Amino acid sequence: MSPSSRDALRRLRRTLARSDRGQELIELAIVLPVVLFLLLGTIELGYAFTVAHAMAGLSREGASLASRGATLTEVAQVVIDNGGDINMTARGGVVASRVVVQGSTPTVTDQFSRGSVGASQMGPLGSPAAALQSISGLQDGRVLYTVEVFYAYQPITPLSGVLGRILPSSLYEAAVF
């Protein structure tokens, strides 16, 4: 074996002895799950905020439409139709209510629901509107329109077991005009 071949062989042995490949793999194995959790968590929370924002817009749009003379049936249908980006037809529901203030007590006088809905926070037809009781300064005879939007939230990432404790399975949004 020539001296240059021996020198090349010694350099190769020193290089292999100093290799950090094993350490890099261990560091990657430790860091990768944390990075993936943060990435998927960010995606999931972003989606949840997107759905909540869309629901807020739909409830405001519906209540505004009702206050301008549309029937509660039309309002509920418009909210469901306009919620296509979050699939309101399959996962959501709407309760549109007309509330009249009678002797400083807001009372639900008309109500219409469409889709898979939860229990109305305003209350059933003919009962005092529980969610509006705390509003002071309501004038007798005033008419208010409320639109409540319900949504069955389903996670889009595989973190549902972890984020299921943080994110509720159903979302709710309401607007009053």
Short mmCIF file of N, CA and C in Angstrom, two decimals:
data_model
loop_
_atom_site.label_atom_id
_atom_site.label_comp_id
_atom_site.label_asym_id
_atom_site.label_seq_id
_atom_site.Cartn_x
_atom_site.Cartn_y
_atom_site.Cartn_z
N MET A 1 0.85 -1.17 0.00
CA MET A 1 0.00 0.00 0.00
C MET A 1 0.90 1.23 0.00
N SER A 2 0.59 2.17 -0.82
CA SER A 2 1.42 3.38 -0.95
C SER A 2 1.14 4.34 0.19
N PRO A 3 2.10 5.22 0.50
CA PRO A 3 1.90 6.17 1.60
C PRO A 3 0.67 7.07 1.40
N SER A 4 0.40 7.48 0.17
CA SER A 4 -0.78 8.34 -0.06
C SER A 4 -2.08 7.58 0.18
N SER A 5 -2.08 6.28 -0.12
CA SER A 5 -3.28 5.47 0.13
C SER A 5 -3.50 5.32 1.62
N ARG A 6 -2.37 5.12 2.38
CA ARG A 6 -2.52 5.01 3.83
C ARG A 6 -3.02 6.32 4.45
N ASP A 7 -2.52 7.44 3.96
CA ASP A 7 -2.99 8.74 4.46
C ASP A 7 -4.48 8.94 4.16
N ALA A 8 -4.91 8.55 2.98
CA ALA A 8 -6.32 8.67 2.61
C ALA A 8 -7.19 7.79 3.51
N LEU A 9 -6.69 6.58 3.82
CA LEU A 9 -7.43 5.67 4.69
C LEU A 9 -7.52 6.21 6.11
N ARG A 10 -6.45 6.81 6.61
CA ARG A 10 -6.46 7.41 7.96
C ARG A 10 -7.46 8.59 8.01
N ARG A 11 -7.44 9.42 6.98
CA ARG A 11 -8.38 10.55 6.95
C ARG A 11 -9.83 10.07 6.93
N LEU A 12 -10.09 8.99 6.18
CA LEU A 12 -11.44 8.44 6.12
C LEU A 12 -11.86 7.92 7.49
N ARG A 13 -10.96 7.21 8.21
CA ARG A 13 -11.27 6.71 9.55
C ARG A 13 -11.57 7.86 10.51
N ARG A 14 -10.77 8.93 10.46
CA ARG A 14 -11.00 10.09 11.33
C ARG A 14 -12.34 10.76 11.02
N THR A 15 -12.65 10.85 9.75
CA THR A 15 -13.92 11.46 9.34
C THR A 15 -15.11 10.64 9.85
N LEU A 16 -15.02 9.32 9.71
CA LEU A 16 -16.11 8.46 10.18
C LEU A 16 -16.22 8.49 11.70
N ALA A 17 -15.09 8.59 12.39
CA ALA A 17 -15.11 8.63 13.84
C ALA A 17 -15.76 9.91 14.35
N ARG A 18 -15.64 11.00 13.59
CA ARG A 18 -16.21 12.28 14.00
C ARG A 18 -17.60 12.53 13.43
N SER A 19 -18.22 11.59 12.77
CA SER A 19 -19.51 11.77 12.12
C SER A 19 -20.60 12.07 13.16
N ASP A 20 -21.47 13.03 12.84
CA ASP A 20 -22.57 13.43 13.73
C ASP A 20 -23.92 12.95 13.21
N ARG A 21 -23.90 12.01 12.29
CA ARG A 21 -25.17 11.57 11.70
C ARG A 21 -26.12 10.97 12.74
N GLY A 22 -25.62 10.20 13.64
CA GLY A 22 -26.47 9.61 14.67
C GLY A 22 -27.08 10.67 15.56
N GLN A 23 -26.29 11.65 15.92
CA GLN A 23 -26.79 12.73 16.77
C GLN A 23 -27.85 13.54 16.04
N GLU A 24 -27.65 13.78 14.76
CA GLU A 24 -28.63 14.54 13.98
C GLU A 24 -29.95 13.81 13.91
N LEU A 25 -29.90 12.48 13.76
CA LEU A 25 -31.15 11.71 13.71
C LEU A 25 -31.89 11.76 15.04
N ILE A 26 -31.17 11.69 16.13
CA ILE A 26 -31.80 11.76 17.45
C ILE A 26 -32.42 13.14 17.66
N GLU A 27 -31.71 14.19 17.28
CA GLU A 27 -32.25 15.55 17.41
C GLU A 27 -33.50 15.71 16.55
N LEU A 28 -33.46 15.16 15.33
CA LEU A 28 -34.62 15.23 14.45
C LEU A 28 -35.81 14.48 15.06
N ALA A 29 -35.55 13.33 15.65
CA ALA A 29 -36.61 12.54 16.27
C ALA A 29 -37.24 13.27 17.45
N ILE A 30 -36.47 14.09 18.13
CA ILE A 30 -37.00 14.85 19.27
C ILE A 30 -37.74 16.09 18.81
N VAL A 31 -37.21 16.79 17.83
CA VAL A 31 -37.77 18.09 17.42
C VAL A 31 -38.94 17.94 16.45
N LEU A 32 -38.92 16.95 15.57
CA LEU A 32 -39.95 16.82 14.55
C LEU A 32 -41.37 16.71 15.12
N PRO A 33 -41.63 15.89 16.14
CA PRO A 33 -43.01 15.84 16.67
C PRO A 33 -43.48 17.19 17.22
N VAL A 34 -42.58 17.91 17.85
CA VAL A 34 -42.96 19.22 18.40
C VAL A 34 -43.31 20.19 17.27
N VAL A 35 -42.49 20.20 16.23
CA VAL A 35 -42.74 21.09 15.09
C VAL A 35 -44.03 20.70 14.38
N LEU A 36 -44.27 19.41 14.19
CA LEU A 36 -45.52 18.96 13.56
C LEU A 36 -46.74 19.33 14.40
N PHE A 37 -46.63 19.16 15.72
CA PHE A 37 -47.74 19.53 16.60
C PHE A 37 -48.05 21.02 16.49
N LEU A 38 -47.02 21.84 16.48
CA LEU A 38 -47.22 23.29 16.35
C LEU A 38 -47.82 23.64 14.99
N LEU A 39 -47.35 23.02 13.94
CA LEU A 39 -47.86 23.30 12.60
C LEU A 39 -49.32 22.88 12.47
N LEU A 40 -49.63 21.65 12.87
CA LEU A 40 -51.01 21.18 12.76
C LEU A 40 -51.94 21.93 13.70
N GLY A 41 -51.45 22.29 14.88
CA GLY A 41 -52.26 23.09 15.81
C GLY A 41 -52.57 24.46 15.25
N THR A 42 -51.59 25.07 14.59
CA THR A 42 -51.81 26.37 13.96
C THR A 42 -52.84 26.27 12.85
N ILE A 43 -52.75 25.21 12.06
CA ILE A 43 -53.72 25.00 10.97
C ILE A 43 -55.12 24.82 11.55
N GLU A 44 -55.24 23.99 12.58
CA GLU A 44 -56.55 23.71 13.17
C GLU A 44 -57.17 24.95 13.80
N LEU A 45 -56.39 25.68 14.57
CA LEU A 45 -56.92 26.90 15.20
C LEU A 45 -57.27 27.95 14.15
N GLY A 46 -56.48 28.03 13.09
CA GLY A 46 -56.80 28.95 11.99
C GLY A 46 -58.13 28.60 11.34
N TYR A 47 -58.36 27.31 11.15
CA TYR A 47 -59.62 26.87 10.57
C TYR A 47 -60.79 27.18 11.51
N ALA A 48 -60.60 26.94 12.80
CA ALA A 48 -61.66 27.23 13.77
C ALA A 48 -62.00 28.72 13.78
N PHE A 49 -60.98 29.57 13.72
CA PHE A 49 -61.23 31.01 13.68
C PHE A 49 -61.92 31.41 12.37
N THR A 50 -61.57 30.76 11.28
CA THR A 50 -62.23 31.03 10.00
C THR A 50 -63.71 30.71 10.08
N VAL A 51 -64.04 29.56 10.65
CA VAL A 51 -65.45 29.15 10.80
C VAL A 51 -66.18 30.13 11.72
N ALA A 52 -65.57 30.49 12.84
CA ALA A 52 -66.21 31.43 13.77
C ALA A 52 -66.44 32.80 13.12
N HIS A 53 -65.48 33.24 12.33
CA HIS A 53 -65.62 34.52 11.63
C HIS A 53 -66.75 34.45 10.60
N ALA A 54 -66.83 33.36 9.87
CA ALA A 54 -67.90 33.19 8.88
C ALA A 54 -69.26 33.16 9.57
N MET A 55 -69.34 32.48 10.71
CA MET A 55 -70.60 32.42 11.46
C MET A 55 -71.03 33.80 11.96
N ALA A 56 -70.07 34.60 12.42
CA ALA A 56 -70.40 35.96 12.88
C ALA A 56 -70.95 36.78 11.72
N GLY A 57 -70.34 36.67 10.57
CA GLY A 57 -70.83 37.40 9.39
C GLY A 57 -72.21 36.94 8.98
N LEU A 58 -72.44 35.63 9.01
CA LEU A 58 -73.76 35.10 8.63
C LEU A 58 -74.84 35.56 9.60
N SER A 59 -74.56 35.54 10.90
CA SER A 59 -75.58 35.97 11.87
C SER A 59 -75.89 37.45 11.72
N ARG A 60 -74.86 38.27 11.51
CA ARG A 60 -75.10 39.71 11.32
C ARG A 60 -75.87 39.97 10.03
N GLU A 61 -75.50 39.26 8.97
CA GLU A 61 -76.19 39.43 7.70
C GLU A 61 -77.66 39.05 7.82
N GLY A 62 -77.94 37.94 8.50
CA GLY A 62 -79.32 37.50 8.67
C GLY A 62 -80.13 38.46 9.51
N ALA A 63 -79.57 38.92 10.63
CA ALA A 63 -80.30 39.85 11.49
C ALA A 63 -80.55 41.17 10.78
N SER A 64 -79.59 41.63 10.02
CA SER A 64 -79.77 42.87 9.26
C SER A 64 -80.87 42.70 8.22
N LEU A 65 -80.87 41.57 7.55
CA LEU A 65 -81.89 41.29 6.54
C LEU A 65 -83.28 41.25 7.18
N ALA A 66 -83.39 40.62 8.33
CA ALA A 66 -84.69 40.54 9.02
C ALA A 66 -85.16 41.93 9.44
N SER A 67 -84.24 42.76 9.92
CA SER A 67 -84.63 44.10 10.36
C SER A 67 -85.07 44.99 9.19
N ARG A 68 -84.72 44.60 7.97
CA ARG A 68 -85.13 45.37 6.79
C ARG A 68 -86.36 44.81 6.12
N GLY A 69 -87.07 43.86 6.79
CA GLY A 69 -88.37 43.43 6.30
C GLY A 69 -88.46 42.03 5.74
N ALA A 70 -87.40 41.28 5.67
CA ALA A 70 -87.48 39.90 5.17
C ALA A 70 -88.17 39.03 6.20
N THR A 71 -88.83 38.00 5.74
CA THR A 71 -89.48 37.07 6.67
C THR A 71 -88.41 36.20 7.34
N LEU A 72 -88.74 35.62 8.48
CA LEU A 72 -87.79 34.78 9.20
C LEU A 72 -87.43 33.54 8.40
N THR A 73 -88.38 33.04 7.60
CA THR A 73 -88.11 31.90 6.73
C THR A 73 -87.07 32.26 5.69
N GLU A 74 -87.23 33.43 5.07
CA GLU A 74 -86.26 33.89 4.06
C GLU A 74 -84.89 34.11 4.69
N VAL A 75 -84.87 34.67 5.88
CA VAL A 75 -83.62 34.94 6.58
C VAL A 75 -82.85 33.64 6.83
N ALA A 76 -83.55 32.64 7.35
CA ALA A 76 -82.89 31.36 7.64
C ALA A 76 -82.36 30.72 6.37
N GLN A 77 -83.12 30.80 5.30
CA GLN A 77 -82.68 30.21 4.04
C GLN A 77 -81.46 30.94 3.48
N VAL A 78 -81.45 32.26 3.56
CA VAL A 78 -80.31 33.04 3.07
C VAL A 78 -79.05 32.71 3.87
N VAL A 79 -79.18 32.58 5.18
CA VAL A 79 -78.02 32.26 6.02
C VAL A 79 -77.46 30.89 5.65
N ILE A 80 -78.33 29.90 5.49
CA ILE A 80 -77.89 28.56 5.11
C ILE A 80 -77.23 28.59 3.73
N ASP A 81 -77.87 29.27 2.78
CA ASP A 81 -77.32 29.33 1.41
C ASP A 81 -75.98 30.05 1.36
N ASN A 82 -75.84 31.13 2.11
CA ASN A 82 -74.60 31.91 2.08
C ASN A 82 -73.48 31.28 2.91
N GLY A 83 -73.78 30.25 3.66
CA GLY A 83 -72.77 29.56 4.45
C GLY A 83 -72.15 28.39 3.72
N GLY A 84 -72.12 28.43 2.42
CA GLY A 84 -71.56 27.34 1.63
C GLY A 84 -70.07 27.11 1.86
N ASP A 85 -69.33 28.17 2.15
CA ASP A 85 -67.88 28.01 2.35
C ASP A 85 -67.55 27.22 3.61
N ILE A 86 -68.47 27.16 4.57
CA ILE A 86 -68.24 26.34 5.77
C ILE A 86 -69.22 25.17 5.83
N ASN A 87 -69.93 24.91 4.73
CA ASN A 87 -70.84 23.78 4.61
C ASN A 87 -71.98 23.84 5.64
N MET A 88 -72.65 24.96 5.67
CA MET A 88 -73.78 25.14 6.61
C MET A 88 -74.92 24.18 6.33
N THR A 89 -75.08 23.76 5.09
CA THR A 89 -76.17 22.85 4.75
C THR A 89 -76.05 21.54 5.52
N ALA A 90 -74.84 21.01 5.62
CA ALA A 90 -74.64 19.71 6.27
C ALA A 90 -74.33 19.83 7.76
N ARG A 91 -73.62 20.88 8.16
CA ARG A 91 -73.12 20.96 9.54
C ARG A 91 -73.76 22.05 10.39
N GLY A 92 -74.60 22.91 9.79
CA GLY A 92 -75.07 24.06 10.54
C GLY A 92 -76.57 24.16 10.66
N GLY A 93 -76.97 25.15 11.41
CA GLY A 93 -78.38 25.43 11.58
C GLY A 93 -78.58 26.87 11.99
N VAL A 94 -79.81 27.35 11.82
CA VAL A 94 -80.14 28.75 12.09
C VAL A 94 -81.46 28.83 12.85
N VAL A 95 -81.51 29.74 13.82
CA VAL A 95 -82.76 30.09 14.47
C VAL A 95 -82.92 31.60 14.33
N ALA A 96 -83.96 32.01 13.63
CA ALA A 96 -84.27 33.43 13.46
C ALA A 96 -85.48 33.75 14.34
N SER A 97 -85.37 34.81 15.13
CA SER A 97 -86.44 35.15 16.07
C SER A 97 -86.81 36.62 15.96
N ARG A 98 -88.08 36.89 16.20
CA ARG A 98 -88.58 38.25 16.31
C ARG A 98 -88.92 38.45 17.78
N VAL A 99 -88.35 39.47 18.38
CA VAL A 99 -88.53 39.74 19.81
C VAL A 99 -89.16 41.12 19.95
N VAL A 100 -90.24 41.19 20.72
CA VAL A 100 -90.93 42.46 20.98
C VAL A 100 -90.81 42.77 22.47
N VAL A 101 -90.45 44.02 22.77
CA VAL A 101 -90.34 44.44 24.17
C VAL A 101 -91.73 44.81 24.66
N GLN A 102 -92.19 44.11 25.70
CA GLN A 102 -93.52 44.34 26.26
C GLN A 102 -93.36 44.62 27.75
N GLY A 103 -93.53 45.84 28.13
CA GLY A 103 -93.39 46.22 29.54
C GLY A 103 -91.97 45.98 30.04
N SER A 104 -91.01 46.38 29.30
CA SER A 104 -89.57 46.24 29.58
C SER A 104 -89.07 44.79 29.59
N THR A 105 -89.94 43.85 29.14
CA THR A 105 -89.52 42.45 29.04
C THR A 105 -89.51 42.05 27.56
N PRO A 106 -88.34 41.71 27.03
CA PRO A 106 -88.30 41.24 25.64
C PRO A 106 -88.89 39.84 25.54
N THR A 107 -89.88 39.67 24.65
CA THR A 107 -90.58 38.40 24.51
C THR A 107 -90.47 37.90 23.07
N VAL A 108 -90.18 36.61 22.89
CA VAL A 108 -90.08 36.01 21.56
C VAL A 108 -91.50 35.85 21.02
N THR A 109 -91.80 36.57 19.92
CA THR A 109 -93.15 36.54 19.35
C THR A 109 -93.23 35.72 18.07
N ASP A 110 -92.10 35.47 17.43
CA ASP A 110 -92.08 34.66 16.21
C ASP A 110 -90.71 34.02 16.11
N GLN A 111 -90.67 32.80 15.59
CA GLN A 111 -89.39 32.10 15.52
C GLN A 111 -89.43 31.07 14.40
N PHE A 112 -88.30 30.93 13.71
CA PHE A 112 -88.19 29.93 12.65
C PHE A 112 -86.79 29.33 12.71
N SER A 113 -86.71 28.02 12.57
CA SER A 113 -85.40 27.36 12.57
C SER A 113 -85.25 26.49 11.34
N ARG A 114 -84.02 26.35 10.92
CA ARG A 114 -83.69 25.52 9.76
C ARG A 114 -82.35 24.86 9.99
N GLY A 115 -82.21 23.63 9.55
CA GLY A 115 -80.96 22.89 9.68
C GLY A 115 -80.87 22.22 11.03
N SER A 116 -79.71 21.64 11.28
CA SER A 116 -79.49 20.97 12.57
C SER A 116 -79.11 22.03 13.58
N VAL A 117 -80.00 22.31 14.47
CA VAL A 117 -79.81 23.41 15.41
C VAL A 117 -79.75 22.92 16.84
N GLY A 118 -79.14 23.73 17.67
CA GLY A 118 -79.16 23.49 19.10
C GLY A 118 -80.33 24.23 19.71
N ALA A 119 -80.35 24.30 21.00
CA ALA A 119 -81.41 25.01 21.70
C ALA A 119 -81.18 26.51 21.58
N SER A 120 -82.21 27.23 21.23
CA SER A 120 -82.11 28.68 21.08
C SER A 120 -81.79 29.33 22.42
N GLN A 121 -80.82 30.21 22.41
CA GLN A 121 -80.47 30.97 23.62
C GLN A 121 -81.50 32.05 23.91
N MET A 122 -82.30 32.42 22.91
CA MET A 122 -83.33 33.43 23.12
C MET A 122 -84.51 32.86 23.89
N GLY A 123 -84.73 31.58 23.75
CA GLY A 123 -85.86 30.95 24.41
C GLY A 123 -86.91 30.53 23.39
N PRO A 124 -87.86 29.71 23.83
CA PRO A 124 -88.91 29.26 22.91
C PRO A 124 -89.94 30.36 22.62
N LEU A 125 -90.73 30.11 21.63
CA LEU A 125 -91.78 31.04 21.21
C LEU A 125 -92.72 31.36 22.37
N GLY A 126 -92.99 32.64 22.59
CA GLY A 126 -93.89 33.08 23.64
C GLY A 126 -93.24 33.30 24.99
N SER A 127 -91.98 32.98 25.13
CA SER A 127 -91.31 33.14 26.42
C SER A 127 -90.44 34.39 26.40
N PRO A 128 -90.05 34.87 27.56
CA PRO A 128 -89.12 36.00 27.60
C PRO A 128 -87.79 35.62 26.96
N ALA A 129 -87.21 36.54 26.23
CA ALA A 129 -85.92 36.31 25.57
C ALA A 129 -84.83 36.40 26.62
N ALA A 130 -84.41 35.25 27.13
CA ALA A 130 -83.47 35.18 28.24
C ALA A 130 -82.16 35.89 27.93
N ALA A 131 -81.67 35.76 26.73
CA ALA A 131 -80.37 36.35 26.38
C ALA A 131 -80.43 37.88 26.30
N LEU A 132 -81.63 38.44 26.20
CA LEU A 132 -81.77 39.90 26.09
C LEU A 132 -82.22 40.56 27.37
N GLN A 133 -82.43 39.78 28.43
CA GLN A 133 -82.93 40.32 29.70
C GLN A 133 -81.98 41.34 30.31
N SER A 134 -80.70 41.16 30.11
CA SER A 134 -79.71 42.03 30.76
C SER A 134 -79.52 43.37 30.05
N ILE A 135 -80.12 43.55 28.89
CA ILE A 135 -79.98 44.81 28.16
C ILE A 135 -80.87 45.86 28.81
N SER A 136 -80.26 46.94 29.24
CA SER A 136 -81.06 48.00 29.87
C SER A 136 -81.46 49.05 28.84
N GLY A 137 -82.53 49.73 29.12
CA GLY A 137 -82.97 50.83 28.26
C GLY A 137 -83.80 50.40 27.07
N LEU A 138 -84.32 49.19 27.07
CA LEU A 138 -85.17 48.75 25.96
C LEU A 138 -86.53 49.43 26.09
N GLN A 139 -86.96 50.08 25.04
CA GLN A 139 -88.22 50.80 25.05
C GLN A 139 -89.38 49.86 24.76
N ASP A 140 -90.49 50.12 25.44
CA ASP A 140 -91.69 49.31 25.26
C ASP A 140 -92.15 49.40 23.81
N GLY A 141 -92.47 48.24 23.20
CA GLY A 141 -92.94 48.20 21.82
C GLY A 141 -91.83 48.04 20.80
N ARG A 142 -90.58 48.13 21.23
CA ARG A 142 -89.46 47.99 20.30
C ARG A 142 -89.38 46.56 19.77
N VAL A 143 -89.07 46.42 18.49
CA VAL A 143 -88.97 45.10 17.86
C VAL A 143 -87.49 44.84 17.56
N LEU A 144 -87.02 43.69 17.99
CA LEU A 144 -85.64 43.26 17.75
C LEU A 144 -85.67 41.96 16.95
N TYR A 145 -84.69 41.80 16.09
CA TYR A 145 -84.55 40.56 15.33
C TYR A 145 -83.22 39.91 15.71
N THR A 146 -83.29 38.64 16.03
CA THR A 146 -82.07 37.92 16.39
C THR A 146 -81.90 36.74 15.44
N VAL A 147 -80.65 36.49 15.09
CA VAL A 147 -80.32 35.32 14.29
C VAL A 147 -79.21 34.58 15.02
N GLU A 148 -79.49 33.32 15.33
CA GLU A 148 -78.52 32.47 16.00
C GLU A 148 -78.03 31.42 15.00
N VAL A 149 -76.72 31.26 14.91
CA VAL A 149 -76.13 30.31 13.99
C VAL A 149 -75.42 29.23 14.81
N PHE A 150 -75.72 27.99 14.52
CA PHE A 150 -75.11 26.83 15.18
C PHE A 150 -74.28 26.07 14.16
N TYR A 151 -73.19 25.46 14.62
CA TYR A 151 -72.31 24.74 13.70
C TYR A 151 -71.66 23.57 14.42
N ALA A 152 -71.74 22.38 13.83
CA ALA A 152 -71.09 21.19 14.38
C ALA A 152 -69.65 21.17 13.86
N TYR A 153 -68.72 21.57 14.72
CA TYR A 153 -67.32 21.69 14.31
C TYR A 153 -66.65 20.32 14.25
N GLN A 154 -65.96 20.06 13.14
CA GLN A 154 -65.19 18.83 12.98
C GLN A 154 -63.76 19.21 12.63
N PRO A 155 -62.79 18.73 13.41
CA PRO A 155 -61.38 19.06 13.14
C PRO A 155 -60.93 18.58 11.76
N ILE A 156 -59.98 19.30 11.18
CA ILE A 156 -59.46 18.93 9.86
C ILE A 156 -58.07 18.31 9.95
N THR A 157 -57.49 18.27 11.13
CA THR A 157 -56.17 17.66 11.31
C THR A 157 -56.31 16.47 12.25
N PRO A 158 -55.29 15.61 12.32
CA PRO A 158 -55.39 14.45 13.21
C PRO A 158 -55.18 14.77 14.69
N LEU A 159 -55.24 16.01 15.07
CA LEU A 159 -55.03 16.40 16.46
C LEU A 159 -56.32 16.49 17.26
N SER A 160 -57.39 15.88 16.78
CA SER A 160 -58.68 16.03 17.45
C SER A 160 -58.66 15.53 18.89
N GLY A 161 -57.85 14.50 19.17
CA GLY A 161 -57.77 13.99 20.53
C GLY A 161 -57.18 15.01 21.49
N VAL A 162 -56.19 15.76 21.02
CA VAL A 162 -55.53 16.76 21.87
C VAL A 162 -56.33 18.06 21.87
N LEU A 163 -56.70 18.54 20.67
CA LEU A 163 -57.39 19.81 20.58
C LEU A 163 -58.88 19.71 20.89
N GLY A 164 -59.39 18.48 20.99
CA GLY A 164 -60.80 18.30 21.34
C GLY A 164 -61.14 18.88 22.69
N ARG A 165 -60.14 18.98 23.56
CA ARG A 165 -60.35 19.57 24.87
C ARG A 165 -60.35 21.10 24.81
N ILE A 166 -59.73 21.64 23.78
CA ILE A 166 -59.63 23.09 23.64
C ILE A 166 -60.78 23.62 22.78
N LEU A 167 -61.02 22.97 21.65
CA LEU A 167 -62.05 23.41 20.72
C LEU A 167 -63.36 22.69 21.01
N PRO A 168 -64.47 23.42 21.09
CA PRO A 168 -65.76 22.76 21.35
C PRO A 168 -66.24 22.01 20.10
N SER A 169 -67.11 21.05 20.30
CA SER A 169 -67.64 20.29 19.17
C SER A 169 -68.75 21.05 18.46
N SER A 170 -69.33 22.03 19.12
CA SER A 170 -70.35 22.86 18.46
C SER A 170 -70.04 24.33 18.74
N LEU A 171 -70.21 25.13 17.71
CA LEU A 171 -69.96 26.57 17.80
C LEU A 171 -71.28 27.31 17.73
N TYR A 172 -71.32 28.49 18.33
CA TYR A 172 -72.56 29.29 18.40
C TYR A 172 -72.21 30.75 18.18
N GLU A 173 -73.04 31.43 17.43
CA GLU A 173 -72.88 32.87 17.20
C GLU A 173 -74.27 33.48 17.06
N ALA A 174 -74.47 34.68 17.58
CA ALA A 174 -75.76 35.35 17.49
C ALA A 174 -75.58 36.83 17.21
N ALA A 175 -76.57 37.40 16.54
CA ALA A 175 -76.58 38.83 16.27
C ALA A 175 -77.98 39.37 16.54
N VAL A 176 -78.06 40.59 17.02
CA VAL A 176 -79.34 41.24 17.32
C VAL A 176 -79.37 42.58 16.60
N PHE A 177 -80.45 42.80 15.84
CA PHE A 177 -80.66 44.09 15.18
C PHE A 177 -82.01 44.62 15.55
#
